[in-house]
Amino acid sequence: MAIDNEIIRIIKSRRSTRSYTDKQITEEQLEALLGAAIWAPSGGNNQSWLFTAIQNADVLSKLNSLVRTGFGRYVPDDDYPGKHSIIEQVKHEDYNFCYHAPTLIIASNKPHYENAMADCALALENIFLAAESLGLGTCYINQLHWLRYDSDIRDYLAGLGIPLEHTICSAAAVGYTDKESPAPARKDGTVSIVR
Ligand SMILES: Cc1cc2nc3c(=O)[nH]c(=O)nc-3n(C[C@H](O)[C@H](O)[C@H](O)COP(=O)(O)O)c2cc1C
């Protein structure tokens, strides 16, 4: 029989939330999520990451307009479909890169560090799973990573305390789920066991 416990249930029940209520998460919840992030493993125990939580609606709104402007001049550097479709998406007035989530946690890391993305991704998954255990919704947000060389965005983020030399790895939208996302089916053939 398949092993089932609380952690495995939380892993399987987590979904990417793309619709949030206005309700802000509590200070204790934010503390728990940031605590979960910094307890992630990191290459060589570097812990060189920085998690910047933004809960100010004006700051999030300004960031959204910078993201919209940034993608207006963005030239995709590969064929990843999302990078191309976003250029059209940002043209819509109601576009919001973090789905109006009341909290955004930006993960940045020191430059020229090979494990920067891996460390931040593991930390983000800790945030996602901790949030799921607290009844909160989350979503991985890639836009600030794609726009990490946009000088307007970097200047603005520097004003929020994210060092200019840091690479922006990823971000997590966090809040209360308004509309649940359906679970995408798992693809076959992605697991192999050699005994
Ligand atoms: C590296 C990475 C980047 C992602 N970027 C975004 C994003 O920018 N916006 C978004 O809505 N979802 C993003 N996602 C979420 C995926 O679309 C989502 O995990 C996938 O569709 C599976 O759905 P689930 O998370 O509900 O299982 C990202 C996920 C990963 C791992």
PDB file of C-alpha atoms and ligand atoms in Angstrom:
ATOM      1  CA  MET A   1       0.000   0.000   0.000  1.00  0.00           C
ATOM      2  CA  ALA A   2       1.247   3.499  -0.838  1.00  0.00           C
ATOM      3  CA  ILE A   3       2.742   5.328   2.128  1.00  0.00           C
ATOM      4  CA  ASP A   4       0.647   8.296   3.133  1.00  0.00           C
ATOM      5  CA  ASN A   5       1.424  10.843   5.838  1.00  0.00           C
ATOM      6  CA  GLU A   6       0.852  14.546   6.484  1.00  0.00           C
ATOM      7  CA  ILE A   7       3.905  15.763   4.543  1.00  0.00           C
ATOM      8  CA  ILE A   8       3.120  13.600   1.521  1.00  0.00           C
ATOM      9  CA  ARG A   9      -0.507  14.788   1.574  1.00  0.00           C
ATOM     10  CA  ILE A  10       0.651  18.426   1.713  1.00  0.00           C
ATOM     11  CA  ILE A  11       3.063  17.880  -1.188  1.00  0.00           C
ATOM     12  CA  LYS A  12       0.268  16.418  -3.291  1.00  0.00           C
ATOM     13  CA  SER A  13      -2.415  18.933  -2.330  1.00  0.00           C
ATOM     14  CA  ARG A  14      -0.317  22.071  -3.022  1.00  0.00           C
ATOM     15  CA  ARG A  15      -1.406  23.845  -6.203  1.00  0.00           C
ATOM     16  CA  SER A  16      -0.314  27.015  -7.932  1.00  0.00           C
ATOM     17  CA  THR A  17      -2.891  29.619  -6.921  1.00  0.00           C
ATOM     18  CA  ARG A  18      -3.687  32.309  -9.477  1.00  0.00           C
ATOM     19  CA  SER A  19      -6.596  33.998  -7.714  1.00  0.00           C
ATOM     20  CA  TYR A  20      -6.301  35.547  -4.236  1.00  0.00           C
ATOM     21  CA  THR A  21      -8.588  37.344  -1.795  1.00  0.00           C
ATOM     22  CA  ASP A  22      -7.547  40.777  -0.449  1.00  0.00           C
ATOM     23  CA  LYS A  23      -6.932  39.398   3.039  1.00  0.00           C
ATOM     24  CA  GLN A  24      -3.328  39.809   4.153  1.00  0.00           C
ATOM     25  CA  ILE A  25      -1.499  36.928   5.843  1.00  0.00           C
ATOM     26  CA  THR A  26      -0.579  37.398   9.496  1.00  0.00           C
ATOM     27  CA  GLU A  27       2.838  38.379  10.806  1.00  0.00           C
ATOM     28  CA  GLU A  28       3.182  34.914  12.367  1.00  0.00           C
ATOM     29  CA  GLN A  29       2.352  33.240   9.056  1.00  0.00           C
ATOM     30  CA  LEU A  30       4.922  35.374   7.212  1.00  0.00           C
ATOM     31  CA  GLU A  31       7.492  34.582   9.878  1.00  0.00           C
ATOM     32  CA  ALA A  32       6.752  30.854   9.508  1.00  0.00           C
ATOM     33  CA  LEU A  33       7.161  31.026   5.711  1.00  0.00           C
ATOM     34  CA  LEU A  34      10.443  32.936   5.864  1.00  0.00           C
ATOM     35  CA  GLY A  35      11.626  30.547   8.584  1.00  0.00           C
ATOM     36  CA  ALA A  36      10.810  27.601   6.294  1.00  0.00           C
ATOM     37  CA  ALA A  37      12.744  29.277   3.455  1.00  0.00           C
ATOM     38  CA  ILE A  38      15.978  29.742   5.377  1.00  0.00           C
ATOM     39  CA  TRP A  39      15.936  26.132   6.572  1.00  0.00           C
ATOM     40  CA  ALA A  40      16.198  24.849   2.997  1.00  0.00           C
ATOM     41  CA  PRO A  41      19.422  23.112   1.989  1.00  0.00           C
ATOM     42  CA  SER A  42      21.958  25.211   0.079  1.00  0.00           C
ATOM     43  CA  GLY A  43      25.025  24.269  -1.952  1.00  0.00           C
ATOM     44  CA  GLY A  44      28.054  24.150   0.341  1.00  0.00           C
ATOM     45  CA  ASN A  45      25.754  25.582   3.022  1.00  0.00           C
ATOM     46  CA  ASN A  46      26.165  28.964   1.309  1.00  0.00           C
ATOM     47  CA  GLN A  47      22.891  30.469   2.589  1.00  0.00           C
ATOM     48  CA  SER A  48      23.800  33.429   0.387  1.00  0.00           C
ATOM     49  CA  TRP A  49      20.157  33.996  -0.534  1.00  0.00           C
ATOM     50  CA  LEU A  50      18.023  36.965   0.441  1.00  0.00           C
ATOM     51  CA  PHE A  51      14.247  36.691   0.850  1.00  0.00           C
ATOM     52  CA  THR A  52      12.515  40.042   0.536  1.00  0.00           C
ATOM     53  CA  ALA A  53       8.841  40.011   1.528  1.00  0.00           C
ATOM     54  CA  ILE A  54       6.721  42.825   0.126  1.00  0.00           C
ATOM     55  CA  GLN A  55       3.342  43.477   1.727  1.00  0.00           C
ATOM     56  CA  ASN A  56       2.844  47.107   0.763  1.00  0.00           C
ATOM     57  CA  ALA A  57       0.053  47.418  -1.838  1.00  0.00           C
ATOM     58  CA  ASP A  58       1.525  50.603  -3.346  1.00  0.00           C
ATOM     59  CA  VAL A  59       4.920  48.944  -3.767  1.00  0.00           C
ATOM     60  CA  LEU A  60       3.331  45.876  -5.395  1.00  0.00           C
ATOM     61  CA  SER A  61       1.330  48.109  -7.710  1.00  0.00           C
ATOM     62  CA  LYS A  62       4.434  50.094  -8.712  1.00  0.00           C
ATOM     63  CA  LEU A  63       6.311  46.844  -9.305  1.00  0.00           C
ATOM     64  CA  ASN A  64       3.467  45.626 -11.505  1.00  0.00           C
ATOM     65  CA  SER A  65       3.635  48.737 -13.669  1.00  0.00           C
ATOM     66  CA  LEU A  66       7.423  48.340 -13.949  1.00  0.00           C
ATOM     67  CA  VAL A  67       6.918  44.703 -14.982  1.00  0.00           C
ATOM     68  CA  ARG A  68       4.391  45.755 -17.631  1.00  0.00           C
ATOM     69  CA  THR A  69       6.747  48.411 -18.992  1.00  0.00           C
ATOM     70  CA  GLY A  70       9.704  46.030 -18.770  1.00  0.00           C
ATOM     71  CA  PHE A  71       8.009  43.384 -20.908  1.00  0.00           C
ATOM     72  CA  GLY A  72       7.054  46.086 -23.389  1.00  0.00           C
ATOM     73  CA  ARG A  73      10.727  46.288 -24.357  1.00  0.00           C
ATOM     74  CA  TYR A  74      11.688  42.698 -23.512  1.00  0.00           C
ATOM     75  CA  VAL A  75      13.329  40.535 -26.169  1.00  0.00           C
ATOM     76  CA  PRO A  76      13.014  36.806 -25.318  1.00  0.00           C
ATOM     77  CA  ASP A  77      16.378  35.045 -25.431  1.00  0.00           C
ATOM     78  CA  ASP A  78      14.950  31.593 -26.218  1.00  0.00           C
ATOM     79  CA  ASP A  79      11.794  29.772 -27.380  1.00  0.00           C
ATOM     80  CA  TYR A  80      10.231  29.254 -23.943  1.00  0.00           C
ATOM     81  CA  PRO A  81       6.540  29.890 -24.762  1.00  0.00           C
ATOM     82  CA  GLY A  82       5.807  31.843 -21.573  1.00  0.00           C
ATOM     83  CA  LYS A  83       8.441  34.454 -22.439  1.00  0.00           C
ATOM     84  CA  HIS A  84       6.672  35.152 -25.730  1.00  0.00           C
ATOM     85  CA  SER A  85       3.064  35.057 -24.541  1.00  0.00           C
ATOM     86  CA  ILE A  86       3.778  37.441 -21.680  1.00  0.00           C
ATOM     87  CA  ILE A  87       4.598  40.246 -24.091  1.00  0.00           C
ATOM     88  CA  GLU A  88       0.944  40.121 -25.222  1.00  0.00           C
ATOM     89  CA  GLN A  89      -0.454  39.523 -21.724  1.00  0.00           C
ATOM     90  CA  VAL A  90       1.093  42.673 -20.212  1.00  0.00           C
ATOM     91  CA  LYS A  91      -0.745  44.822 -22.766  1.00  0.00           C
ATOM     92  CA  HIS A  92      -4.003  44.165 -20.891  1.00  0.00           C
ATOM     93  CA  GLU A  93      -4.819  46.919 -18.382  1.00  0.00           C
ATOM     94  CA  ASP A  94      -5.807  44.398 -15.712  1.00  0.00           C
ATOM     95  CA  TYR A  95      -2.587  42.378 -16.002  1.00  0.00           C
ATOM     96  CA  ASN A  96      -1.038  41.635 -12.627  1.00  0.00           C
ATOM     97  CA  PHE A  97       2.151  39.586 -12.547  1.00  0.00           C
ATOM     98  CA  CYS A  98       1.507  38.172  -9.064  1.00  0.00           C
ATOM     99  CA  TYR A  99      -2.265  37.748  -9.417  1.00  0.00           C
ATOM    100  CA  HIS A 100      -2.981  40.500  -6.854  1.00  0.00           C
ATOM    101  CA  ALA A 101      -1.566  38.352  -4.059  1.00  0.00           C
ATOM    102  CA  PRO A 102      -1.145  40.565  -0.955  1.00  0.00           C
ATOM    103  CA  THR A 103       2.360  39.206  -0.253  1.00  0.00           C
ATOM    104  CA  LEU A 104       5.243  38.655  -2.636  1.00  0.00           C
ATOM    105  CA  ILE A 105       8.482  37.059  -1.474  1.00  0.00           C
ATOM    106  CA  ILE A 106      11.400  37.725  -3.819  1.00  0.00           C
ATOM    107  CA  ALA A 107      14.344  35.326  -3.676  1.00  0.00           C
ATOM    108  CA  SER A 108      17.675  36.770  -4.802  1.00  0.00           C
ATOM    109  CA  ASN A 109      21.175  35.441  -4.473  1.00  0.00           C
ATOM    110  CA  LYS A 110      24.782  36.417  -4.849  1.00  0.00           C
ATOM    111  CA  PRO A 111      26.107  36.730  -8.415  1.00  0.00           C
ATOM    112  CA  HIS A 112      28.256  34.193 -10.237  1.00  0.00           C
ATOM    113  CA  TYR A 113      27.166  31.450  -7.849  1.00  0.00           C
ATOM    114  CA  GLU A 114      26.382  28.257  -9.714  1.00  0.00           C
ATOM    115  CA  ASN A 115      23.756  27.058  -7.221  1.00  0.00           C
ATOM    116  CA  ALA A 116      21.910  30.378  -6.909  1.00  0.00           C
ATOM    117  CA  MET A 117      18.761  29.161  -8.687  1.00  0.00           C
ATOM    118  CA  ALA A 118      18.808  25.682  -7.131  1.00  0.00           C
ATOM    119  CA  ASP A 119      19.117  27.053  -3.591  1.00  0.00           C
ATOM    120  CA  CYS A 120      16.329  29.584  -4.105  1.00  0.00           C
ATOM    121  CA  ALA A 121      14.067  27.004  -5.780  1.00  0.00           C
ATOM    122  CA  LEU A 122      14.426  24.644  -2.830  1.00  0.00           C
ATOM    123  CA  ALA A 123      13.686  27.504  -0.446  1.00  0.00           C
ATOM    124  CA  LEU A 124      10.626  28.473  -2.474  1.00  0.00           C
ATOM    125  CA  GLU A 125       9.265  24.935  -2.328  1.00  0.00           C
ATOM    126  CA  ASN A 126       9.684  25.084   1.459  1.00  0.00           C
ATOM    127  CA  ILE A 127       7.610  28.290   1.411  1.00  0.00           C
ATOM    128  CA  PHE A 128       4.971  26.651  -0.809  1.00  0.00           C
ATOM    129  CA  LEU A 129       4.638  23.572   1.390  1.00  0.00           C
ATOM    130  CA  ALA A 130       4.654  25.529   4.651  1.00  0.00           C
ATOM    131  CA  ALA A 131       1.979  27.821   3.189  1.00  0.00           C
ATOM    132  CA  GLU A 132      -0.136  24.845   2.151  1.00  0.00           C
ATOM    133  CA  SER A 133       0.110  23.501   5.701  1.00  0.00           C
ATOM    134  CA  LEU A 134      -1.182  26.881   6.967  1.00  0.00           C
ATOM    135  CA  GLY A 135      -4.126  26.978   4.553  1.00  0.00           C
ATOM    136  CA  LEU A 136      -2.508  29.615   2.301  1.00  0.00           C
ATOM    137  CA  GLY A 137      -2.174  29.671  -1.481  1.00  0.00           C
ATOM    138  CA  THR A 138       1.066  30.316  -3.353  1.00  0.00           C
ATOM    139  CA  CYS A 139       2.424  30.555  -6.868  1.00  0.00           C
ATOM    140  CA  TYR A 140       5.932  30.574  -8.357  1.00  0.00           C
ATOM    141  CA  ILE A 141       6.400  33.924 -10.124  1.00  0.00           C
ATOM    142  CA  ASN A 142       9.085  34.065 -12.802  1.00  0.00           C
ATOM    143  CA  GLN A 143       8.660  37.587 -14.206  1.00  0.00           C
ATOM    144  CA  LEU A 144      11.236  39.298 -12.024  1.00  0.00           C
ATOM    145  CA  HIS A 145      13.790  36.640 -12.973  1.00  0.00           C
ATOM    146  CA  TRP A 146      13.191  37.253 -16.664  1.00  0.00           C
ATOM    147  CA  LEU A 147      13.468  41.004 -16.084  1.00  0.00           C
ATOM    148  CA  ARG A 148      16.510  40.739 -13.804  1.00  0.00           C
ATOM    149  CA  TYR A 149      18.596  42.880 -16.179  1.00  0.00           C
ATOM    150  CA  ASP A 150      15.935  45.610 -16.543  1.00  0.00           C
ATOM    151  CA  SER A 151      17.583  48.648 -15.000  1.00  0.00           C
ATOM    152  CA  ASP A 152      14.328  50.372 -13.946  1.00  0.00           C
ATOM    153  CA  ILE A 153      13.235  47.266 -12.074  1.00  0.00           C
ATOM    154  CA  ARG A 154      16.661  46.747 -10.549  1.00  0.00           C
ATOM    155  CA  ASP A 155      16.851  50.350  -9.358  1.00  0.00           C
ATOM    156  CA  TYR A 156      13.420  50.037  -7.787  1.00  0.00           C
ATOM    157  CA  LEU A 157      14.289  46.706  -6.137  1.00  0.00           C
ATOM    158  CA  ALA A 158      17.571  48.217  -4.905  1.00  0.00           C
ATOM    159  CA  GLY A 159      15.463  50.848  -3.140  1.00  0.00           C
ATOM    160  CA  LEU A 160      13.684  47.963  -1.397  1.00  0.00           C
ATOM    161  CA  GLY A 161      17.022  46.577  -0.212  1.00  0.00           C
ATOM    162  CA  ILE A 162      17.785  43.978  -2.899  1.00  0.00           C
ATOM    163  CA  PRO A 163      21.450  44.506  -3.788  1.00  0.00           C
ATOM    164  CA  LEU A 164      22.020  45.522  -7.414  1.00  0.00           C
ATOM    165  CA  GLU A 165      24.677  42.839  -7.787  1.00  0.00           C
ATOM    166  CA  HIS A 166      22.282  40.070  -6.705  1.00  0.00           C
ATOM    167  CA  THR A 167      20.677  37.879  -9.323  1.00  0.00           C
ATOM    168  CA  ILE A 168      16.877  37.741  -9.012  1.00  0.00           C
ATOM    169  CA  CYS A 169      16.099  34.030  -8.933  1.00  0.00           C
ATOM    170  CA  SER A 170      12.371  33.787  -8.377  1.00  0.00           C
ATOM    171  CA  ALA A 171       9.447  34.984  -6.333  1.00  0.00           C
ATOM    172  CA  ALA A 172       6.498  33.508  -4.460  1.00  0.00           C
ATOM    173  CA  ALA A 173       3.018  35.009  -4.481  1.00  0.00           C
ATOM    174  CA  VAL A 174       1.308  34.265  -1.161  1.00  0.00           C
ATOM    175  CA  GLY A 175      -2.190  34.857   0.162  1.00  0.00           C
ATOM    176  CA  TYR A 176      -5.583  33.314   0.748  1.00  0.00           C
ATOM    177  CA  THR A 177      -6.895  31.344  -2.214  1.00  0.00           C
ATOM    178  CA  ASP A 178      -9.953  32.837  -3.868  1.00  0.00           C
ATOM    179  CA  LYS A 179     -10.322  30.267  -6.617  1.00  0.00           C
ATOM    180  CA  GLU A 180      -8.671  26.846  -6.455  1.00  0.00           C
ATOM    181  CA  SER A 181      -6.604  25.683  -9.434  1.00  0.00           C
ATOM    182  CA  PRO A 182      -7.309  22.191 -10.733  1.00  0.00           C
ATOM    183  CA  ALA A 183      -4.537  19.641 -10.301  1.00  0.00           C
ATOM    184  CA  PRO A 184      -2.761  19.100 -13.639  1.00  0.00           C
ATOM    185  CA  ALA A 185      -2.504  15.398 -14.478  1.00  0.00           C
ATOM    186  CA  ARG A 186       0.925  13.869 -13.905  1.00  0.00           C
ATOM    187  CA  LYS A 187       2.655  12.800 -17.097  1.00  0.00           C
ATOM    188  CA  ASP A 188       3.491   9.133 -17.567  1.00  0.00           C
ATOM    189  CA  GLY A 189       7.028   7.904 -18.014  1.00  0.00           C
ATOM    190  CA  THR A 190       8.782  10.462 -15.816  1.00  0.00           C
ATOM    191  CA  VAL A 191       9.945   7.971 -13.198  1.00  0.00           C
ATOM    192  CA  SER A 192      12.310   5.052 -13.559  1.00  0.00           C
ATOM    193  CA  ILE A 193      13.591   2.658 -10.927  1.00  0.00           C
ATOM    194  CA  VAL A 194      16.753   0.653 -11.447  1.00  0.00           C
ATOM    195  CA  ARG A 195      17.201  -2.264  -9.035  1.00  0.00           C
TER     196      ARG A 195
HETATM  197  C1  LIG B   1      10.432  27.346 -12.579  1.00  0.00           C
HETATM  198  C2  LIG B   1       8.961  27.623 -12.507  1.00  0.00           C
HETATM  199  C3  LIG B   1       8.465  28.821 -13.002  1.00  0.00           C
HETATM  200  C4  LIG B   1       7.105  29.107 -12.911  1.00  0.00           C
HETATM  201  N1  LIG B   1       6.656  30.337 -13.277  1.00  0.00           N
HETATM  202  C5  LIG B   1       5.362  30.638 -13.143  1.00  0.00           C
HETATM  203  C6  LIG B   1       4.891  31.946 -13.409  1.00  0.00           C
HETATM  204  O1  LIG B   1       5.649  32.868 -13.722  1.00  0.00           O
HETATM  205  N2  LIG B   1       3.560  32.189 -13.305  1.00  0.00           N
HETATM  206  C7  LIG B   1       2.665  31.199 -12.959  1.00  0.00           C
HETATM  207  O2  LIG B   1       1.475  31.455 -12.896  1.00  0.00           O
HETATM  208  N3  LIG B   1       3.097  29.950 -12.643  1.00  0.00           N
HETATM  209  C8  LIG B   1       4.410  29.666 -12.717  1.00  0.00           C
HETATM  210  N4  LIG B   1       4.859  28.411 -12.369  1.00  0.00           N
HETATM  211  C9  LIG B   1       3.896  27.405 -11.864  1.00  0.00           C
HETATM  212  C10 LIG B   1       3.644  26.287 -12.885  1.00  0.00           C
HETATM  213  O3  LIG B   1       2.894  26.783 -13.966  1.00  0.00           O
HETATM  214  C11 LIG B   1       2.896  25.153 -12.143  1.00  0.00           C
HETATM  215  O4  LIG B   1       3.724  24.650 -11.120  1.00  0.00           O
HETATM  216  C12 LIG B   1       2.479  24.020 -13.066  1.00  0.00           C
HETATM  217  O5  LIG B   1       1.531  24.454 -14.000  1.00  0.00           O
HETATM  218  C13 LIG B   1       1.897  22.839 -12.285  1.00  0.00           C
HETATM  219  O6  LIG B   1       0.785  23.247 -11.500  1.00  0.00           O
HETATM  220  P1  LIG B   1       0.777  23.042  -9.919  1.00  0.00           P
HETATM  221  O7  LIG B   1       1.869  23.879  -9.330  1.00  0.00           O
HETATM  222  O8  LIG B   1      -0.575  23.496  -9.456  1.00  0.00           O
HETATM  223  O9  LIG B   1       1.019  21.583  -9.640  1.00  0.00           O
HETATM  224  C14 LIG B   1       6.213  28.126 -12.391  1.00  0.00           C
HETATM  225  C15 LIG B   1       6.725  26.925 -11.903  1.00  0.00           C
HETATM  226  C16 LIG B   1       8.072  26.683 -11.939  1.00  0.00           C
HETATM  227  C17 LIG B   1       8.602  25.396 -11.331  1.00  0.00           C
END
